[in-house]
Coordinates of C-alpha atoms in Angstrom, one line a residue:
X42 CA -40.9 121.7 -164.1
X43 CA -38.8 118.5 -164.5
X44 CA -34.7 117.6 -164.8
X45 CA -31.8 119.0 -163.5
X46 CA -29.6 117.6 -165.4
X47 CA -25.6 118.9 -165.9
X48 CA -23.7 118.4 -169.0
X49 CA -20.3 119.9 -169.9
X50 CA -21.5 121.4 -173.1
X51 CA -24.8 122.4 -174.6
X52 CA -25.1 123.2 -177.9
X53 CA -28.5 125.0 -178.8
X54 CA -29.5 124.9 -182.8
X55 CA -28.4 121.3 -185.0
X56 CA -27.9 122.9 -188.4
X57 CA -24.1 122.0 -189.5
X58 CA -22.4 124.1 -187.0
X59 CA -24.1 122.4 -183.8
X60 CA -24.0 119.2 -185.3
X61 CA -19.8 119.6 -186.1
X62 CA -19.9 120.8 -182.8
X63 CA -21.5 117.9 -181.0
X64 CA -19.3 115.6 -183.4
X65 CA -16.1 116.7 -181.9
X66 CA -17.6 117.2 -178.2
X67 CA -18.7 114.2 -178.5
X68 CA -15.3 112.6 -180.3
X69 CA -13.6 114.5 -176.8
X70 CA -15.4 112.2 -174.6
X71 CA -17.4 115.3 -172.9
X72 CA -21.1 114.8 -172.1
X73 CA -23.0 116.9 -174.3
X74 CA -26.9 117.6 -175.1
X75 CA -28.0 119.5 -178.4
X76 CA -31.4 121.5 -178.6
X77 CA -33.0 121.5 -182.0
X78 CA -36.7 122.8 -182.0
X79 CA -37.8 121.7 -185.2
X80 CA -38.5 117.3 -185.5
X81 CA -35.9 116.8 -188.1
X82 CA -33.6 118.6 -190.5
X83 CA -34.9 121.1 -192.6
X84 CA -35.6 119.8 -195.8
X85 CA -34.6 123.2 -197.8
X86 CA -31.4 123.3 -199.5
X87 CA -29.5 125.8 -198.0
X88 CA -25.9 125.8 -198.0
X89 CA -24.8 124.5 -201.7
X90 CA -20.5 124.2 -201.4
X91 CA -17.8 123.8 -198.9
X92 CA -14.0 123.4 -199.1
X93 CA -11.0 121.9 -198.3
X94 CA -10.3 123.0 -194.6
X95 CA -14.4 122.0 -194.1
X96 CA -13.5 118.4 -195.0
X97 CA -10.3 118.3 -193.2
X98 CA -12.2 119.1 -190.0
X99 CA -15.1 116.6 -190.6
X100 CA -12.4 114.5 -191.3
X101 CA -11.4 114.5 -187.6
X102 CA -14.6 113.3 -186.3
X103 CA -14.1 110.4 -189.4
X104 CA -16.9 111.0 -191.6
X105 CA -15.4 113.3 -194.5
X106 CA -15.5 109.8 -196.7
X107 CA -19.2 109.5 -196.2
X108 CA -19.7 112.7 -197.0
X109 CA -17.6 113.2 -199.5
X110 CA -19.8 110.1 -201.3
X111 CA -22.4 112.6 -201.4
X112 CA -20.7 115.8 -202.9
X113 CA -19.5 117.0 -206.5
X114 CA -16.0 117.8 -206.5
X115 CA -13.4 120.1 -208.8
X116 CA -16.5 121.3 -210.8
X117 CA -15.4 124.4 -213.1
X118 CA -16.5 127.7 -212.2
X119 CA -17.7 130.4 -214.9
X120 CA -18.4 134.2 -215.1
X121 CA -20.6 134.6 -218.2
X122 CA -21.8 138.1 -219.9
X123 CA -24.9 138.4 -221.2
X124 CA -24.7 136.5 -224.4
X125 CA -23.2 133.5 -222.4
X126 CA -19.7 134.1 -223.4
X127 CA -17.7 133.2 -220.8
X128 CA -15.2 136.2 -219.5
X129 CA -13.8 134.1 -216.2
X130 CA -13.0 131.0 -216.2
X131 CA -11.6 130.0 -212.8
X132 CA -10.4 126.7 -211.3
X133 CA -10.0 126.6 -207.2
X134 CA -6.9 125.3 -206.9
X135 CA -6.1 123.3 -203.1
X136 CA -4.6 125.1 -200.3
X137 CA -3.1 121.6 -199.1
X138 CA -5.6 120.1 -196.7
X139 CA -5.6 117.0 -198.2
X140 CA -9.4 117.3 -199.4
X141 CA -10.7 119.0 -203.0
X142 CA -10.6 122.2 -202.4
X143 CA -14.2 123.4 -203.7
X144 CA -17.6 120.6 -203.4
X145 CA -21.0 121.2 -204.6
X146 CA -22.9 119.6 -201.6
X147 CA -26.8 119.5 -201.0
X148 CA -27.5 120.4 -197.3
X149 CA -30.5 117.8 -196.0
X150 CA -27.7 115.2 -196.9
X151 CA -25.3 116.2 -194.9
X152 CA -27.3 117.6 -192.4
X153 CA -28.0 113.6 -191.8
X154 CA -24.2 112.1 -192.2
X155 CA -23.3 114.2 -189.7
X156 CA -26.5 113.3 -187.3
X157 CA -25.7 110.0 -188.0
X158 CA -22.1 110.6 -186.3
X159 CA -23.4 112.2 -183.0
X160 CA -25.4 109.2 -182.9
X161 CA -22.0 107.2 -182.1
X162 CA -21.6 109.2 -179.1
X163 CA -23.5 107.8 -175.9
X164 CA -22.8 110.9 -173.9
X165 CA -24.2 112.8 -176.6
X166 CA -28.2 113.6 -175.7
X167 CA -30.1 115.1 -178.7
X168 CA -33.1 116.6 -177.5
X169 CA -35.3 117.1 -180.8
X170 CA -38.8 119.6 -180.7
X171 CA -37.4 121.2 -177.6
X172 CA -36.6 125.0 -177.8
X173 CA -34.6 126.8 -175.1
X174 CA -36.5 129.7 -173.7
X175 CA -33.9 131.0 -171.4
X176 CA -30.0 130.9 -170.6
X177 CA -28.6 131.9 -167.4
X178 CA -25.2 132.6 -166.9
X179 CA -24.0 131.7 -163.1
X180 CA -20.1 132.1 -162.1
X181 CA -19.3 128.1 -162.5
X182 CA -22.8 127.1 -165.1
X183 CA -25.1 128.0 -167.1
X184 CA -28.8 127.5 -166.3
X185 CA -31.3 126.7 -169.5
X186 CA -34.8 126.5 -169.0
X187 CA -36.2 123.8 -172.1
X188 CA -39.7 123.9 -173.5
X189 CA -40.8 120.2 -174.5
X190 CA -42.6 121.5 -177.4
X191 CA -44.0 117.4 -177.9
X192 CA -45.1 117.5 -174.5
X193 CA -46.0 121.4 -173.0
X194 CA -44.1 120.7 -169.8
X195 CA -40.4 123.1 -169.0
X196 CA -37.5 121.8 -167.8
X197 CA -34.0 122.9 -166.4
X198 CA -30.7 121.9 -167.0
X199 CA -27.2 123.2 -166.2
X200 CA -24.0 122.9 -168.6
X201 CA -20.7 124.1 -168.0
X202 CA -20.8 125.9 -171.3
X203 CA -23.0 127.0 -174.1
X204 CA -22.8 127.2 -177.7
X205 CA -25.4 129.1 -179.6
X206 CA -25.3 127.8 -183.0
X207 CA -29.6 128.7 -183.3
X208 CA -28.7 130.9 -186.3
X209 CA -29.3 134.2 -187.8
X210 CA -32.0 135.4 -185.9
X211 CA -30.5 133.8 -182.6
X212 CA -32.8 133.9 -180.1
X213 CA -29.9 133.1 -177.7
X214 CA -28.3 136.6 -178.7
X215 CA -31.0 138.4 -178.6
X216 CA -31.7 137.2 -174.8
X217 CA -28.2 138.3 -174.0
X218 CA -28.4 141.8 -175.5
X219 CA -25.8 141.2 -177.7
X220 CA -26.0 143.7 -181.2
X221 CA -25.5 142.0 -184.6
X222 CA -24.7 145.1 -186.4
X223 CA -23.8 145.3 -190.4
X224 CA -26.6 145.3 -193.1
X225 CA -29.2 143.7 -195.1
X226 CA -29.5 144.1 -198.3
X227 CA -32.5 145.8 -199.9
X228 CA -32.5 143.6 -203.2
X229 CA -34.7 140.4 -202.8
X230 CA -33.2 137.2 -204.1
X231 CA -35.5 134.5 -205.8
X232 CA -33.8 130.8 -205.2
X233 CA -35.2 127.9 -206.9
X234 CA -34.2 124.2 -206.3
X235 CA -35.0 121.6 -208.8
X236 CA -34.5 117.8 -209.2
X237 CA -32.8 117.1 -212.6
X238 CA -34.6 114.9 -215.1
X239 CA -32.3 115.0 -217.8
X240 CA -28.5 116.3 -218.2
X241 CA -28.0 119.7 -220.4
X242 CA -24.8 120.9 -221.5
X243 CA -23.1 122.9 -219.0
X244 CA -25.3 121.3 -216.3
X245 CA -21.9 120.6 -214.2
X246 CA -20.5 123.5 -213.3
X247 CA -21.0 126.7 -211.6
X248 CA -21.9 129.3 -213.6
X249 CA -23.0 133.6 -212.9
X250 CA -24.4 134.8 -215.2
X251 CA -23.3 138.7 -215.2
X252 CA -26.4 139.5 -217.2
X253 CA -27.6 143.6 -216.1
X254 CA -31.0 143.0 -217.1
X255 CA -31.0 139.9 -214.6
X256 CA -28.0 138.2 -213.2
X257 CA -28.6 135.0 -212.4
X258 CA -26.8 131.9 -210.4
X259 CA -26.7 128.9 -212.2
X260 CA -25.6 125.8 -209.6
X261 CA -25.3 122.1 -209.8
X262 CA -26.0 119.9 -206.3
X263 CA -25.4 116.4 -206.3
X264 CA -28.0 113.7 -206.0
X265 CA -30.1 115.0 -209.1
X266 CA -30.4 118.5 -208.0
X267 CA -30.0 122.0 -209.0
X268 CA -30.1 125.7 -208.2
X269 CA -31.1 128.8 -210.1
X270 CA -30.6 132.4 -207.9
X271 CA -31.5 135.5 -209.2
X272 CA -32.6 138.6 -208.1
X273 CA -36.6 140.4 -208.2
X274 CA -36.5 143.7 -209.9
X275 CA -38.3 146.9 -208.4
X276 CA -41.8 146.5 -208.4
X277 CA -41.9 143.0 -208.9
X278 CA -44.4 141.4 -206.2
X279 CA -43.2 138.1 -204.3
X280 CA -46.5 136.5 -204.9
X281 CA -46.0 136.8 -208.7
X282 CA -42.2 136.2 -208.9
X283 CA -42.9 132.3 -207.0
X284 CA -45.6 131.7 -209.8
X285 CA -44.7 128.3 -211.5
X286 CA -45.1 130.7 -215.0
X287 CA -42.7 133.2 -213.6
X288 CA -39.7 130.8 -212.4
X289 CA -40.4 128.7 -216.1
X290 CA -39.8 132.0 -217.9
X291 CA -36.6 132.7 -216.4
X292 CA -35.4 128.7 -216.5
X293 CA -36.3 129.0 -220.4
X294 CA -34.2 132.1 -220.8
X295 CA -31.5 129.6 -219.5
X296 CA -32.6 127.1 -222.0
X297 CA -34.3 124.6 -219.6
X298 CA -37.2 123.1 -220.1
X299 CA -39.8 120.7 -218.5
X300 CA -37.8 118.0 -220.0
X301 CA -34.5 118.9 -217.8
X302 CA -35.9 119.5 -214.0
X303 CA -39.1 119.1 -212.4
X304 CA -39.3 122.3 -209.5
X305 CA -39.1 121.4 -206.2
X306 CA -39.1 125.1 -204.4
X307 CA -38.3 128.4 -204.9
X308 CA -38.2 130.8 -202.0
X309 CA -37.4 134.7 -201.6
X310 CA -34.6 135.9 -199.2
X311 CA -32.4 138.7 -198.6
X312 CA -28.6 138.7 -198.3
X313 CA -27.1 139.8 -194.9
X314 CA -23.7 141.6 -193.8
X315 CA -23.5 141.2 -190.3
X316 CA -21.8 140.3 -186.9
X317 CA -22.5 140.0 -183.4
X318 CA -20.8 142.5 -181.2
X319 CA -19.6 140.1 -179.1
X320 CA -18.9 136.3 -179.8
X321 CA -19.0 135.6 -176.1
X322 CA -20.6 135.9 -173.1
X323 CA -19.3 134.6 -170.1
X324 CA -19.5 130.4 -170.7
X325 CA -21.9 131.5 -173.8
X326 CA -20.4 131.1 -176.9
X327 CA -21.7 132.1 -180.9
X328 CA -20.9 130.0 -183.6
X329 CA -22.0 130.5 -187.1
X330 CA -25.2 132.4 -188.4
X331 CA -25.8 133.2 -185.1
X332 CA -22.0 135.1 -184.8
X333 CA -22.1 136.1 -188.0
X334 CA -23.8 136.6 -191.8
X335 CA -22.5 136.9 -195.4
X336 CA -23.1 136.8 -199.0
X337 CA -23.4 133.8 -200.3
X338 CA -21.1 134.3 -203.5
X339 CA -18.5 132.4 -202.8
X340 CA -20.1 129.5 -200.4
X341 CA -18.9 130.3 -197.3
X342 CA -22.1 131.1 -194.7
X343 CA -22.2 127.1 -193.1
X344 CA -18.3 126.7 -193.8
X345 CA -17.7 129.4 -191.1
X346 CA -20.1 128.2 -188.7
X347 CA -18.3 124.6 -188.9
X348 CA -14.7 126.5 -188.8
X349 CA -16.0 128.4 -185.6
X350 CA -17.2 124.6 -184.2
X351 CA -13.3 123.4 -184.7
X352 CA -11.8 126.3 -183.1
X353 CA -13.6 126.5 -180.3
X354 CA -14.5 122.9 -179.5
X355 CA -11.0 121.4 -178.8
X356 CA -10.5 124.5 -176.3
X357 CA -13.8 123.6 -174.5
X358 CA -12.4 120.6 -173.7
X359 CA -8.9 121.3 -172.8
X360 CA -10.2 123.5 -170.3
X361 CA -13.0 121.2 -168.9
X362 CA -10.4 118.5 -168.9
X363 CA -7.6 120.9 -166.6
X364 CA -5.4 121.3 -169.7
X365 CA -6.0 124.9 -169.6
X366 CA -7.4 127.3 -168.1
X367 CA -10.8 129.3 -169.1
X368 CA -8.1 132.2 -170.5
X369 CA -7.8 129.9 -173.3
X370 CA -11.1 130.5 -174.7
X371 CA -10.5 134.3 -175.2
X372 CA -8.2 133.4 -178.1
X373 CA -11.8 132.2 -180.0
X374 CA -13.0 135.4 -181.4
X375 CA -9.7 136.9 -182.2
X376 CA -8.6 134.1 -184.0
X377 CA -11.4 133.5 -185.8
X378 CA -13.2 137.5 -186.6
X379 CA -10.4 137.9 -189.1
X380 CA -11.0 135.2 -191.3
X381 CA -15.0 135.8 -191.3
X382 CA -14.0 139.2 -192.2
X383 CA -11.9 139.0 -194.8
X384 CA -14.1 135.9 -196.3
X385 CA -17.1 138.5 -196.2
X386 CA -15.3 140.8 -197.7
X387 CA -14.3 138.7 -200.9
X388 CA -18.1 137.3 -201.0
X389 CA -19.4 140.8 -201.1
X390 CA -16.8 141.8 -204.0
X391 CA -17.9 138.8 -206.1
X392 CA -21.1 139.7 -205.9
X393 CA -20.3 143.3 -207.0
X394 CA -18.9 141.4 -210.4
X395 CA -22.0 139.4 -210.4
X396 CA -24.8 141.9 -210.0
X397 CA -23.6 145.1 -211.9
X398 CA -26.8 146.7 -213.3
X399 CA -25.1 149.6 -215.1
X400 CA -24.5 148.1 -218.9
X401 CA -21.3 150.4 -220.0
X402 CA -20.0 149.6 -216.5
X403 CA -20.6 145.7 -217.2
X404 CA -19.1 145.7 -221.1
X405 CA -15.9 147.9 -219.3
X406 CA -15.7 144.7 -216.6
X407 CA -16.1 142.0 -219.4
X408 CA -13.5 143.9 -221.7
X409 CA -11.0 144.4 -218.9
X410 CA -10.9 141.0 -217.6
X411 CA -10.7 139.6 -220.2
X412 CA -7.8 141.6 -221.2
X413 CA -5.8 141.2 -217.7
X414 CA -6.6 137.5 -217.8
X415 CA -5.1 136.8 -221.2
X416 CA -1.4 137.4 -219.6
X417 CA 0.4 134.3 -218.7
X418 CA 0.1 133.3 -215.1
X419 CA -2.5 135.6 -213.8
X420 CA -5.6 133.1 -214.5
X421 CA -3.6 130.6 -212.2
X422 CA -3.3 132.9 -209.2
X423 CA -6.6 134.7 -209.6
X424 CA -8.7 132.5 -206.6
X425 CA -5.8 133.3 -204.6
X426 CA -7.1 136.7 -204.8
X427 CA -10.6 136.5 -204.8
X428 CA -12.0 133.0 -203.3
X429 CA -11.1 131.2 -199.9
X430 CA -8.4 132.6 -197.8
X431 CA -5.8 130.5 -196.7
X432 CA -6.3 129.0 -193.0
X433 CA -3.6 131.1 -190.8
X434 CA -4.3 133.5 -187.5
X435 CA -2.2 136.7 -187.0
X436 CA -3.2 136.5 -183.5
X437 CA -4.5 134.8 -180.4
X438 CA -3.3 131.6 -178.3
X439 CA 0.4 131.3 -180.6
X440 CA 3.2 131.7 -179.2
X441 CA 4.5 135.3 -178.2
X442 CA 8.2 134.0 -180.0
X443 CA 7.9 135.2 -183.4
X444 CA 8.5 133.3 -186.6
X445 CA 6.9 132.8 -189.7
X446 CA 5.3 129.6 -189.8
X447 CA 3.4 130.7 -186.4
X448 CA -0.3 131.2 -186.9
X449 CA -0.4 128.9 -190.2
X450 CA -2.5 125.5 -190.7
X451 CA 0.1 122.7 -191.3
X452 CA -0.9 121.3 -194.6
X453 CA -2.0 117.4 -194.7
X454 CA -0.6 115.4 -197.3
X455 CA -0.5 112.0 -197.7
X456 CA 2.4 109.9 -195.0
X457 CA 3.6 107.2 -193.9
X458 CA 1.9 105.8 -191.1
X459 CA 3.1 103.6 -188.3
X460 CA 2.0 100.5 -190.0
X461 CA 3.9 102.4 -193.1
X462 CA 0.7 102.1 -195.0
X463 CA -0.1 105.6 -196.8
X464 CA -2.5 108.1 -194.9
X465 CA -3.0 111.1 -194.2
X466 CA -1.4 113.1 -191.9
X467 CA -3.7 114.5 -189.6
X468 CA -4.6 110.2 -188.7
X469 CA -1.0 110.5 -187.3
X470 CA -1.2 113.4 -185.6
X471 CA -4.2 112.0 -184.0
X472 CA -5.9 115.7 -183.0
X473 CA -3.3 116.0 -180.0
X474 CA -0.5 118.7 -179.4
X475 CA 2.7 117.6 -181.4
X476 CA 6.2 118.5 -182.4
X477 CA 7.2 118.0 -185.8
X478 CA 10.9 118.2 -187.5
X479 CA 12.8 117.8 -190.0
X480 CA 16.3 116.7 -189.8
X481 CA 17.4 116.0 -185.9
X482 CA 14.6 116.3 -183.3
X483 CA 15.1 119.9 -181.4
X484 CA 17.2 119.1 -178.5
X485 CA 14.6 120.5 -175.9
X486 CA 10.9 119.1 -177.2
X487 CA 10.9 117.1 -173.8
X488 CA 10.2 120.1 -172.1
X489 CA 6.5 119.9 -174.4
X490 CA 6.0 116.6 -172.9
X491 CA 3.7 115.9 -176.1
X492 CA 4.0 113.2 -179.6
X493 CA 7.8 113.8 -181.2
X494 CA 7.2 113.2 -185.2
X495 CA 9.7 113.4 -187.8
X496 CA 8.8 114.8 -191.2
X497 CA 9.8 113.3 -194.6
X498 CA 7.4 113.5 -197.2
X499 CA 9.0 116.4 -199.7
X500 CA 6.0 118.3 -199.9
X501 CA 5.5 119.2 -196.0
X502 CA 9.6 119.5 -195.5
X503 CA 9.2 122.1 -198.5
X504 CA 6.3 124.1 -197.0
X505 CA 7.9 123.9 -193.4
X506 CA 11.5 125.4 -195.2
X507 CA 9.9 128.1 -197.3
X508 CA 8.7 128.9 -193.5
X509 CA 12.3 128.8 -191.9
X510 CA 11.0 126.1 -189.6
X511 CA 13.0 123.2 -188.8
X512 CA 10.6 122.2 -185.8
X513 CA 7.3 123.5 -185.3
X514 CA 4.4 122.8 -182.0
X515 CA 1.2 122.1 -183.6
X516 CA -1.9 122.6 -181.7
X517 CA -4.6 119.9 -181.8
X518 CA -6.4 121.9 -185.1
X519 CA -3.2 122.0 -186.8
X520 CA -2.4 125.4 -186.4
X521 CA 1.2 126.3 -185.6
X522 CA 1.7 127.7 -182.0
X523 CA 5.4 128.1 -181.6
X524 CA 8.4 127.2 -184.5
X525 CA 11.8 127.7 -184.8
X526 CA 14.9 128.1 -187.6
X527 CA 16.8 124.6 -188.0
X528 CA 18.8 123.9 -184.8
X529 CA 17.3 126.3 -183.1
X530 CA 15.5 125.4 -180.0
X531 CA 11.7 125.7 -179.7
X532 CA 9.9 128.7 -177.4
X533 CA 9.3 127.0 -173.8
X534 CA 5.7 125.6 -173.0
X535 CA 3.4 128.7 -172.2
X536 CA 2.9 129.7 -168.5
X537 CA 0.6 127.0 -167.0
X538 CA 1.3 124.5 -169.4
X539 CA -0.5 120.9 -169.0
X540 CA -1.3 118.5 -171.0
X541 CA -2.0 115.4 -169.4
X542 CA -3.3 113.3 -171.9
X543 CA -0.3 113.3 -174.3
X544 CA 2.2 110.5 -174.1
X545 CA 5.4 110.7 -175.9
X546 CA 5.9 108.4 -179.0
X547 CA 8.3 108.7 -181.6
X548 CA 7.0 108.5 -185.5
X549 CA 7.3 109.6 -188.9
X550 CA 5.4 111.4 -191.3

């Protein structure tokens, strides 16, 4: 048995969740060491798209531009019957984070851009081919006892906090009894990843093919890749269906040949429905696959792990720093379960559109939505409806003062900054607790003790007065914890208040 060592945070698993996590940890000035048992990152392409809010928050640790060198953005997205005529045709349109609001992305790449950023971090240890065996929870730590898997020696360390980001199958969860209760769906999925050798028509956008006999997922990813889904039929044997004959027949029914994509892999999985009971234990925390599974129809499975990383991350270090206290972190699961939710529910909808086997059913669907889609207006609003939720909680650390811009994400559009050179907002805000205001500052933001910023770009005074907000306290994720009506003073710091690293300046955005 060797080390002791004590860190503020361990984060066990270094998919995109841990790694987001260790990025802002890290960003937080907290000492931090990540667990990963496997050398380096998997080479499978998992996740395939992100979003808008995704980018904003890997924007805060300053690597969305790197990444976003790597990703295909504003690609159309097509629901197809099963002659190829199209019966959707949908464009994502932005929520206001400042980002495109739907990328094509292929995982090992940015699995590695955002390794590459915790390497900035001195206080950050990555521990590579070492696999935590245990976890246990004391009043004031956490105990883990390591495997070396390079070396077959054990060793202990203690961290203030834990975050299980070790996926799916979480070992972590399972060791602290926690259920993970939903479903798995019986129908097995085929997935086959190519690398493209030459460009066919249509090769740029997202396309479902809504076919009953076999619906299939047609996918671009960037850097000269592709992605085919579709699902095995009853009876069909797993050995057979990964036959390079078997994948060829169903790429030729899509009219690819040889000539367009060389095959790189095709796997089988299933598709999950699922959450843990509980998202935390003690100083354990879940974060993504290991909190929670979904569908992958509208892109969303690593997105929510790295939204779970944001939320909980700057409230680890708020209380480790004294800014709060450990009630704080209560506010993770209710804030976030909502959104997971309601995202699941949307993916497992789309994929009901997608996957319909019953022929009359799937002429009626094709026939209808066409029909409702032809009437001015409703095209434009339809991802409203069906894709990405807008980033707002209902409930959890917001201010018990009600008003209607509480709970939301400010948007981020482009400012003024204190050099008056143009950028974006969130590089004024800085990731701190603010005030912002239009018109004169509210007479009692001192009491807040935190950055004063007055707001003059039309777009943000025009989202802050379809709110009824005249001032607004945005946390350090951007969310809106207390607002009030113009001239109206702002809700008094909660009970306990600190914040001691803010200092008060006075800019404009």
């Amino acid at each position: 048995m060797t080390g002791s060592e004590t860190y503020d945070v361990a984060v066990i698993g270094y998919g995109p969740t841990g790694a987001t996590a260790a990025n802002i940890l890290g960003q937080l000035g907290l000492k931090v060491v990540v667990l990963e048992r496997d050398p380096d990152v998997y080479n499978r392409a998992r996740a395939i798209s992100t979003d808008e809010e995704v980018m904003r928050i890997w924007q805060s640790v300053g690597l969305a531009e790197r990444l976003q060198r790597d990703m295909l953005p504003d690609r159309p997205l097509t629901f197809v019957d099963a002659n190829n005529v199209p019966f959707i045709d949908l464009k994502i349109r932005p929520h206001g984070a400042g980002h495109p609001p739907q990328q094509f992305l292929y995982q090992p790449a940015v699995d590695r851009v955002l390794r590459e950023g915790v390497a900035r971090f001195t206080d950050v240890d990555v521990l590579l081919e070492h696999e935590c065996l245990r976890v246990h929870p004391h009043d004031d730590r956490v105990e883990l006892m390591l495997a070396d898997l390079r070396t077959d020696t054990l060793k202990r360390i203690h961290a203030s906090y834990v975050i299980a980001a070790d996926g799916g199958s979480s070992p972590t969860r399972g060791q602290l009894g926690v259920g993970y209760t939903g479903r798995t769906y019986s129908e097995r999925w085929v997935v086959i990843d190519t690398k493209v050798l030459e460009e066919w028509d249509g090769h740029d956008r997202l396309r479902f093919h809504c076919n009953p006999d076999r619906p299939t997922v047609d996918c671009p990813t960037p850097l000269g890749h592709h992605r085919w889904e579709f699902p095995a039929r009853t009876g069909e044997l797993e050995a057979d269906l990964l036959r390079h004959d078997a994948i060829w027949k169903v790429l030729n029914d899509q009219g690819i040949t040889t000539r367009n994509v060389e095959i790189l892999r095709a796997v089988i999985y299933s598709h999950h429905v699922r959450v843990a009971d509980r998202w935390q234990v003690g100083r354990i925390f879940l974060a993504g696959d290991a909190a929670h599974a979904m569908p992958p129809w509208i892109g969303q499975g690593m997105s929510a792990g790295v939204r779970d990383a944001a939320n909980l991350c700057w409230k680890l270090a708020a209380v480790l720093k004294g800014d709060a206290s450990d009630a704080l972190l209560d506010s993770y699961q209710v804030e976030r379960q909502p959104h997971v939710t309601e995202v699941t529910r949307r993916a497992v909808r789309t994929g009901r559109v997608i996957t319909e086997r019953n022929r009359a059913v799937a002429v009626a669907r094709n026939h209808l939505l066409r029909t409702i889609l032809r009437v001015p207006g409703v095209n434009g609003h339809l991802d409203r409806l069906t894709w990405i939720p807008a980033a707002r909680y209902r409930q959890g650390y917001l201010s018990t003062v009600r008003h209607p811009a509480v709970g939301w994400q400010v948007p981020q559009p482009w400012v003024a900054g204190a050099d008056g050179a143009k950028t974006r907002l969130d590089e004024v805000l800085g990731g701190r607790w603010a005030v912002i205001h239009t018109g004169a500052p509210p007479r009692d933001a001192n009491a807040w003790g935190v950055p004063l910023i007055a707001v003059t770009e039309p777009s943000l005074v025009r989202w802050l007065q379809r709110r009824k907000a005249g001032s607004a306290v945005l946390r350090p994720d951007g969310f809106i914890y207390a607002a009030a009506k113009p001239g109206q003073p702002l809700p008094p710091p909660p009970t306990g208040w600190a914040c001691s690293t803010a200092t008060r300046v006075e800019a404009n955005a």
